[in-house]
């Protein structure tokens, strides 16, 4: 059978990363009890997510430059990934941060109530779906270009010795799935923003 990425591994990593981002937001605001509310959480959560995306994309690009057999071809894929990452990471963290600060107590303590847990699990699922779609892209490229599935396909994350056409197709395919998942997170964040009373529009938002 064809090798495939582990969805369970992607979900585990996504849960850990989303928990870390939410924890970083809570830690940064621990001495600022006045900062609360849905929209404050959306803005600050998005900022945390964008910062995480920048760090992650830098690491992926550096890894491709140092260890990839064809660094220039693979950096093309990482460049597109770097452009999309802030959208997905920012939207997912915005959702979790918005719900967290919406339920923050007046004394500044955070409530990890069921809605916060549900939001965290939801964004982790979106995160895992995006990673799974990206992980499946080499297999899909091989199928579309007519080459057989090779045993080591998913070890490096790229088709073995891809042609220039395959590399360009990989860039497109690996961006499409995560982009759709990122848009789902963005629409979720926008729906939460619209639920807030319109006046004043950004109360308690730094």
PDB file of C-alpha atoms in Angstrom:
ATOM      1  CA  UNK A   1       0.000   0.000   0.000  1.00  0.00           C
ATOM      2  CA  UNK A   2       1.069   3.586  -0.536  1.00  0.00           C
ATOM      3  CA  UNK A   3       2.769   5.326   2.369  1.00  0.00           C
ATOM      4  CA  UNK A   4       0.869   8.183   3.896  1.00  0.00           C
ATOM      5  CA  UNK A   5       1.396  10.785   6.598  1.00  0.00           C
ATOM      6  CA  UNK A   6       0.096  10.002  10.071  1.00  0.00           C
ATOM      7  CA  UNK A   7      -3.064  12.006  10.745  1.00  0.00           C
ATOM      8  CA  UNK A   8      -2.717  11.186  14.438  1.00  0.00           C
ATOM      9  CA  UNK A   9       0.747  12.707  14.493  1.00  0.00           C
ATOM     10  CA  UNK A  10      -0.505  15.844  12.775  1.00  0.00           C
ATOM     11  CA  UNK A  11      -3.333  16.161  15.300  1.00  0.00           C
ATOM     12  CA  UNK A  12      -0.964  15.700  18.237  1.00  0.00           C
ATOM     13  CA  UNK A  13       1.382  18.379  16.919  1.00  0.00           C
ATOM     14  CA  UNK A  14      -1.533  20.721  16.204  1.00  0.00           C
ATOM     15  CA  UNK A  15      -2.920  20.315  19.725  1.00  0.00           C
ATOM     16  CA  UNK A  16       0.492  21.046  21.224  1.00  0.00           C
ATOM     17  CA  UNK A  17       1.094  24.114  19.051  1.00  0.00           C
ATOM     18  CA  UNK A  18      -2.349  25.622  19.597  1.00  0.00           C
ATOM     19  CA  UNK A  19      -2.102  25.031  23.353  1.00  0.00           C
ATOM     20  CA  UNK A  20       1.329  26.683  23.371  1.00  0.00           C
ATOM     21  CA  UNK A  21       0.043  29.751  21.518  1.00  0.00           C
ATOM     22  CA  UNK A  22      -2.962  30.104  23.808  1.00  0.00           C
ATOM     23  CA  UNK A  23      -0.715  29.657  26.827  1.00  0.00           C
ATOM     24  CA  UNK A  24       1.645  32.337  25.520  1.00  0.00           C
ATOM     25  CA  UNK A  25      -1.271  34.752  25.157  1.00  0.00           C
ATOM     26  CA  UNK A  26      -2.516  34.043  28.676  1.00  0.00           C
ATOM     27  CA  UNK A  27       0.994  34.442  30.087  1.00  0.00           C
ATOM     28  CA  UNK A  28       1.533  37.777  28.315  1.00  0.00           C
ATOM     29  CA  UNK A  29      -1.752  39.144  29.701  1.00  0.00           C
ATOM     30  CA  UNK A  30      -1.513  37.721  33.204  1.00  0.00           C
ATOM     31  CA  UNK A  31      -0.831  41.176  34.723  1.00  0.00           C
ATOM     32  CA  UNK A  32      -3.247  43.093  32.506  1.00  0.00           C
ATOM     33  CA  UNK A  33      -6.707  42.223  33.864  1.00  0.00           C
ATOM     34  CA  UNK A  34      -8.325  45.124  32.009  1.00  0.00           C
ATOM     35  CA  UNK A  35      -7.677  43.450  28.662  1.00  0.00           C
ATOM     36  CA  UNK A  36     -10.693  41.285  27.959  1.00  0.00           C
ATOM     37  CA  UNK A  37     -13.477  40.804  25.464  1.00  0.00           C
ATOM     38  CA  UNK A  38     -13.947  38.933  22.217  1.00  0.00           C
ATOM     39  CA  UNK A  39     -12.386  41.472  19.892  1.00  0.00           C
ATOM     40  CA  UNK A  40      -9.374  42.057  22.131  1.00  0.00           C
ATOM     41  CA  UNK A  41      -8.773  38.318  22.048  1.00  0.00           C
ATOM     42  CA  UNK A  42      -9.186  38.186  18.282  1.00  0.00           C
ATOM     43  CA  UNK A  43      -6.601  40.922  17.720  1.00  0.00           C
ATOM     44  CA  UNK A  44      -4.052  39.671  20.232  1.00  0.00           C
ATOM     45  CA  UNK A  45      -4.571  36.033  19.296  1.00  0.00           C
ATOM     46  CA  UNK A  46      -3.959  36.871  15.644  1.00  0.00           C
ATOM     47  CA  UNK A  47      -0.747  38.676  16.616  1.00  0.00           C
ATOM     48  CA  UNK A  48       0.499  35.635  18.533  1.00  0.00           C
ATOM     49  CA  UNK A  49      -0.378  33.354  15.620  1.00  0.00           C
ATOM     50  CA  UNK A  50       1.367  35.566  13.070  1.00  0.00           C
ATOM     51  CA  UNK A  51       4.505  35.656  15.195  1.00  0.00           C
ATOM     52  CA  UNK A  52       4.489  31.885  15.525  1.00  0.00           C
ATOM     53  CA  UNK A  53       3.973  31.529  11.761  1.00  0.00           C
ATOM     54  CA  UNK A  54       6.967  33.765  11.039  1.00  0.00           C
ATOM     55  CA  UNK A  55       9.194  31.702  13.317  1.00  0.00           C
ATOM     56  CA  UNK A  56       7.948  28.402  11.890  1.00  0.00           C
ATOM     57  CA  UNK A  57       8.320  29.516   8.261  1.00  0.00           C
ATOM     58  CA  UNK A  58      11.857  30.724   8.904  1.00  0.00           C
ATOM     59  CA  UNK A  59      12.758  27.324  10.304  1.00  0.00           C
ATOM     60  CA  UNK A  60      11.266  25.466   7.332  1.00  0.00           C
ATOM     61  CA  UNK A  61      13.023  27.728   4.825  1.00  0.00           C
ATOM     62  CA  UNK A  62      16.359  27.345   6.611  1.00  0.00           C
ATOM     63  CA  UNK A  63      15.947  23.576   6.708  1.00  0.00           C
ATOM     64  CA  UNK A  64      15.198  23.489   2.967  1.00  0.00           C
ATOM     65  CA  UNK A  65      18.185  25.708   2.189  1.00  0.00           C
ATOM     66  CA  UNK A  66      20.607  23.599   4.234  1.00  0.00           C
ATOM     67  CA  UNK A  67      19.462  20.034   3.624  1.00  0.00           C
ATOM     68  CA  UNK A  68      17.280  19.819   0.511  1.00  0.00           C
ATOM     69  CA  UNK A  69      18.814  18.212  -2.625  1.00  0.00           C
ATOM     70  CA  UNK A  70      17.320  21.012  -4.740  1.00  0.00           C
ATOM     71  CA  UNK A  71      17.118  23.962  -2.325  1.00  0.00           C
ATOM     72  CA  UNK A  72      15.976  26.544  -4.873  1.00  0.00           C
ATOM     73  CA  UNK A  73      13.091  24.410  -6.080  1.00  0.00           C
ATOM     74  CA  UNK A  74      11.970  23.562  -2.568  1.00  0.00           C
ATOM     75  CA  UNK A  75      12.377  27.141  -1.374  1.00  0.00           C
ATOM     76  CA  UNK A  76       9.680  28.011  -3.915  1.00  0.00           C
ATOM     77  CA  UNK A  77       7.282  25.810  -1.970  1.00  0.00           C
ATOM     78  CA  UNK A  78       8.432  27.240   1.352  1.00  0.00           C
ATOM     79  CA  UNK A  79       7.963  30.796   0.070  1.00  0.00           C
ATOM     80  CA  UNK A  80       4.315  30.114  -0.720  1.00  0.00           C
ATOM     81  CA  UNK A  81       3.959  28.377   2.624  1.00  0.00           C
ATOM     82  CA  UNK A  82       5.440  31.412   4.347  1.00  0.00           C
ATOM     83  CA  UNK A  83       2.891  33.691   2.703  1.00  0.00           C
ATOM     84  CA  UNK A  84      -0.045  31.482   3.710  1.00  0.00           C
ATOM     85  CA  UNK A  85       1.104  30.564   7.216  1.00  0.00           C
ATOM     86  CA  UNK A  86       0.207  33.887   8.908  1.00  0.00           C
ATOM     87  CA  UNK A  87      -3.323  33.639   7.513  1.00  0.00           C
ATOM     88  CA  UNK A  88      -3.948  30.189   8.942  1.00  0.00           C
ATOM     89  CA  UNK A  89      -1.971  30.481  12.159  1.00  0.00           C
ATOM     90  CA  UNK A  90      -3.303  33.976  12.786  1.00  0.00           C
ATOM     91  CA  UNK A  91      -6.939  33.020  12.204  1.00  0.00           C
ATOM     92  CA  UNK A  92      -6.772  29.904  14.383  1.00  0.00           C
ATOM     93  CA  UNK A  93      -5.092  31.734  17.257  1.00  0.00           C
ATOM     94  CA  UNK A  94      -7.537  34.617  16.875  1.00  0.00           C
ATOM     95  CA  UNK A  95     -10.490  32.279  17.404  1.00  0.00           C
ATOM     96  CA  UNK A  96      -9.000  30.648  20.491  1.00  0.00           C
ATOM     97  CA  UNK A  97      -7.820  33.975  21.897  1.00  0.00           C
ATOM     98  CA  UNK A  98     -11.173  35.615  21.276  1.00  0.00           C
ATOM     99  CA  UNK A  99     -13.093  32.963  23.177  1.00  0.00           C
ATOM    100  CA  UNK A 100     -10.511  32.946  25.987  1.00  0.00           C
ATOM    101  CA  UNK A 101     -10.705  36.706  26.575  1.00  0.00           C
ATOM    102  CA  UNK A 102     -14.461  36.830  26.065  1.00  0.00           C
ATOM    103  CA  UNK A 103     -14.831  34.599  29.128  1.00  0.00           C
ATOM    104  CA  UNK A 104     -12.113  36.241  31.212  1.00  0.00           C
ATOM    105  CA  UNK A 105     -13.223  37.125  34.739  1.00  0.00           C
ATOM    106  CA  UNK A 106     -13.345  40.791  35.857  1.00  0.00           C
ATOM    107  CA  UNK A 107     -10.454  40.128  38.262  1.00  0.00           C
ATOM    108  CA  UNK A 108      -8.276  39.022  35.339  1.00  0.00           C
ATOM    109  CA  UNK A 109      -8.370  35.280  35.936  1.00  0.00           C
ATOM    110  CA  UNK A 110      -8.857  33.102  32.890  1.00  0.00           C
ATOM    111  CA  UNK A 111     -11.725  30.654  32.690  1.00  0.00           C
ATOM    112  CA  UNK A 112     -10.937  27.468  30.816  1.00  0.00           C
ATOM    113  CA  UNK A 113     -14.627  26.752  30.405  1.00  0.00           C
ATOM    114  CA  UNK A 114     -16.108  24.322  27.847  1.00  0.00           C
ATOM    115  CA  UNK A 115     -16.359  27.017  25.109  1.00  0.00           C
ATOM    116  CA  UNK A 116     -12.626  27.713  25.458  1.00  0.00           C
ATOM    117  CA  UNK A 117     -11.800  24.016  25.289  1.00  0.00           C
ATOM    118  CA  UNK A 118     -14.129  23.563  22.309  1.00  0.00           C
ATOM    119  CA  UNK A 119     -12.536  26.484  20.466  1.00  0.00           C
ATOM    120  CA  UNK A 120      -9.071  25.114  21.186  1.00  0.00           C
ATOM    121  CA  UNK A 121      -9.999  21.673  19.900  1.00  0.00           C
ATOM    122  CA  UNK A 122     -11.685  23.190  16.851  1.00  0.00           C
ATOM    123  CA  UNK A 123      -8.701  25.255  15.781  1.00  0.00           C
ATOM    124  CA  UNK A 124      -6.372  22.321  16.466  1.00  0.00           C
ATOM    125  CA  UNK A 125      -8.497  20.225  14.116  1.00  0.00           C
ATOM    126  CA  UNK A 126      -8.246  22.897  11.409  1.00  0.00           C
ATOM    127  CA  UNK A 127      -4.498  23.061  11.988  1.00  0.00           C
ATOM    128  CA  UNK A 128      -4.211  19.280  11.639  1.00  0.00           C
ATOM    129  CA  UNK A 129      -6.314  19.315   8.462  1.00  0.00           C
ATOM    130  CA  UNK A 130      -4.025  21.924   6.917  1.00  0.00           C
ATOM    131  CA  UNK A 131      -0.925  19.901   7.798  1.00  0.00           C
ATOM    132  CA  UNK A 132      -2.523  16.716   6.476  1.00  0.00           C
ATOM    133  CA  UNK A 133      -3.423  18.395   3.189  1.00  0.00           C
ATOM    134  CA  UNK A 134       0.144  19.643   2.852  1.00  0.00           C
ATOM    135  CA  UNK A 135       1.541  16.214   3.704  1.00  0.00           C
ATOM    136  CA  UNK A 136      -0.612  14.524   1.071  1.00  0.00           C
ATOM    137  CA  UNK A 137       0.455  16.924  -1.679  1.00  0.00           C
ATOM    138  CA  UNK A 138       3.537  14.905  -2.807  1.00  0.00           C
ATOM    139  CA  UNK A 139       1.383  11.783  -3.183  1.00  0.00           C
ATOM    140  CA  UNK A 140      -1.185  13.743  -5.193  1.00  0.00           C
ATOM    141  CA  UNK A 141       1.508  15.226  -7.440  1.00  0.00           C
ATOM    142  CA  UNK A 142       2.870  11.752  -8.149  1.00  0.00           C
ATOM    143  CA  UNK A 143      -0.622  10.524  -9.000  1.00  0.00           C
ATOM    144  CA  UNK A 144      -1.363  13.472 -11.264  1.00  0.00           C
ATOM    145  CA  UNK A 145       1.920  13.162 -13.144  1.00  0.00           C
ATOM    146  CA  UNK A 146       1.596   9.419 -13.649  1.00  0.00           C
ATOM    147  CA  UNK A 147       4.586   8.222 -11.652  1.00  0.00           C
ATOM    148  CA  UNK A 148       4.303   5.236  -9.341  1.00  0.00           C
ATOM    149  CA  UNK A 149       4.218   5.738  -5.594  1.00  0.00           C
ATOM    150  CA  UNK A 150       7.657   5.141  -4.123  1.00  0.00           C
ATOM    151  CA  UNK A 151       8.424   3.880  -0.640  1.00  0.00           C
ATOM    152  CA  UNK A 152      10.334   6.946   0.538  1.00  0.00           C
ATOM    153  CA  UNK A 153       7.822   9.423  -0.808  1.00  0.00           C
ATOM    154  CA  UNK A 154       6.830  11.053   2.456  1.00  0.00           C
ATOM    155  CA  UNK A 155      10.133  10.846   4.304  1.00  0.00           C
ATOM    156  CA  UNK A 156      11.505  14.126   2.889  1.00  0.00           C
ATOM    157  CA  UNK A 157       8.069  15.563   2.175  1.00  0.00           C
ATOM    158  CA  UNK A 158       8.727  15.882  -1.557  1.00  0.00           C
ATOM    159  CA  UNK A 159       8.530  13.484  -4.533  1.00  0.00           C
ATOM    160  CA  UNK A 160      11.912  11.769  -5.038  1.00  0.00           C
ATOM    161  CA  UNK A 161      13.951  13.745  -7.589  1.00  0.00           C
ATOM    162  CA  UNK A 162      11.000  15.828  -8.829  1.00  0.00           C
ATOM    163  CA  UNK A 163      11.081  17.383 -12.250  1.00  0.00           C
ATOM    164  CA  UNK A 164      10.683  21.134 -12.654  1.00  0.00           C
ATOM    165  CA  UNK A 165       7.045  20.644 -13.658  1.00  0.00           C
ATOM    166  CA  UNK A 166       6.419  18.463 -10.615  1.00  0.00           C
ATOM    167  CA  UNK A 167       8.036  21.029  -8.339  1.00  0.00           C
ATOM    168  CA  UNK A 168       5.783  23.809  -9.645  1.00  0.00           C
ATOM    169  CA  UNK A 169       2.733  21.561  -9.354  1.00  0.00           C
ATOM    170  CA  UNK A 170       3.759  20.631  -5.818  1.00  0.00           C
ATOM    171  CA  UNK A 171       3.911  24.309  -4.908  1.00  0.00           C
ATOM    172  CA  UNK A 172       0.365  24.796  -6.184  1.00  0.00           C
ATOM    173  CA  UNK A 173      -1.107  21.653  -4.632  1.00  0.00           C
ATOM    174  CA  UNK A 174       0.608  22.107  -1.264  1.00  0.00           C
ATOM    175  CA  UNK A 175      -0.790  25.640  -1.048  1.00  0.00           C
ATOM    176  CA  UNK A 176      -4.364  24.946  -2.139  1.00  0.00           C
ATOM    177  CA  UNK A 177      -5.502  22.664   0.693  1.00  0.00           C
ATOM    178  CA  UNK A 178      -4.005  24.701   3.563  1.00  0.00           C
ATOM    179  CA  UNK A 179      -5.368  27.889   1.983  1.00  0.00           C
ATOM    180  CA  UNK A 180      -8.917  26.517   2.036  1.00  0.00           C
ATOM    181  CA  UNK A 181      -8.539  25.428   5.665  1.00  0.00           C
ATOM    182  CA  UNK A 182      -7.077  28.824   6.570  1.00  0.00           C
ATOM    183  CA  UNK A 183     -10.089  30.517   4.989  1.00  0.00           C
ATOM    184  CA  UNK A 184     -12.373  28.382   7.151  1.00  0.00           C
ATOM    185  CA  UNK A 185     -10.545  29.690  10.214  1.00  0.00           C
ATOM    186  CA  UNK A 186     -10.756  33.249   8.923  1.00  0.00           C
ATOM    187  CA  UNK A 187     -14.522  33.010   8.417  1.00  0.00           C
ATOM    188  CA  UNK A 188     -14.844  31.569  11.925  1.00  0.00           C
ATOM    189  CA  UNK A 189     -12.907  34.501  13.374  1.00  0.00           C
ATOM    190  CA  UNK A 190     -14.999  37.006  11.406  1.00  0.00           C
ATOM    191  CA  UNK A 191     -18.217  35.399  12.625  1.00  0.00           C
ATOM    192  CA  UNK A 192     -17.032  35.815  16.221  1.00  0.00           C
ATOM    193  CA  UNK A 193     -16.142  39.468  15.583  1.00  0.00           C
ATOM    194  CA  UNK A 194     -19.613  40.188  14.219  1.00  0.00           C
ATOM    195  CA  UNK A 195     -21.246  38.875  17.385  1.00  0.00           C
ATOM    196  CA  UNK A 196     -19.683  41.660  19.441  1.00  0.00           C
ATOM    197  CA  UNK A 197     -21.798  44.779  20.036  1.00  0.00           C
ATOM    198  CA  UNK A 198     -20.880  47.342  17.364  1.00  0.00           C
ATOM    199  CA  UNK A 199     -20.522  50.348  19.695  1.00  0.00           C
ATOM    200  CA  UNK A 200     -17.878  51.079  20.789  1.00  0.00           C
ATOM    201  CA  UNK A 201     -16.377  48.887  18.056  1.00  0.00           C
ATOM    202  CA  UNK A 202     -13.103  47.858  19.720  1.00  0.00           C
ATOM    203  CA  UNK A 203     -13.702  48.324  23.430  1.00  0.00           C
ATOM    204  CA  UNK A 204     -10.942  46.923  25.678  1.00  0.00           C
ATOM    205  CA  UNK A 205      -8.767  46.261  22.630  1.00  0.00           C
ATOM    206  CA  UNK A 206      -5.150  47.444  22.939  1.00  0.00           C
TER     207      UNK A 206
END
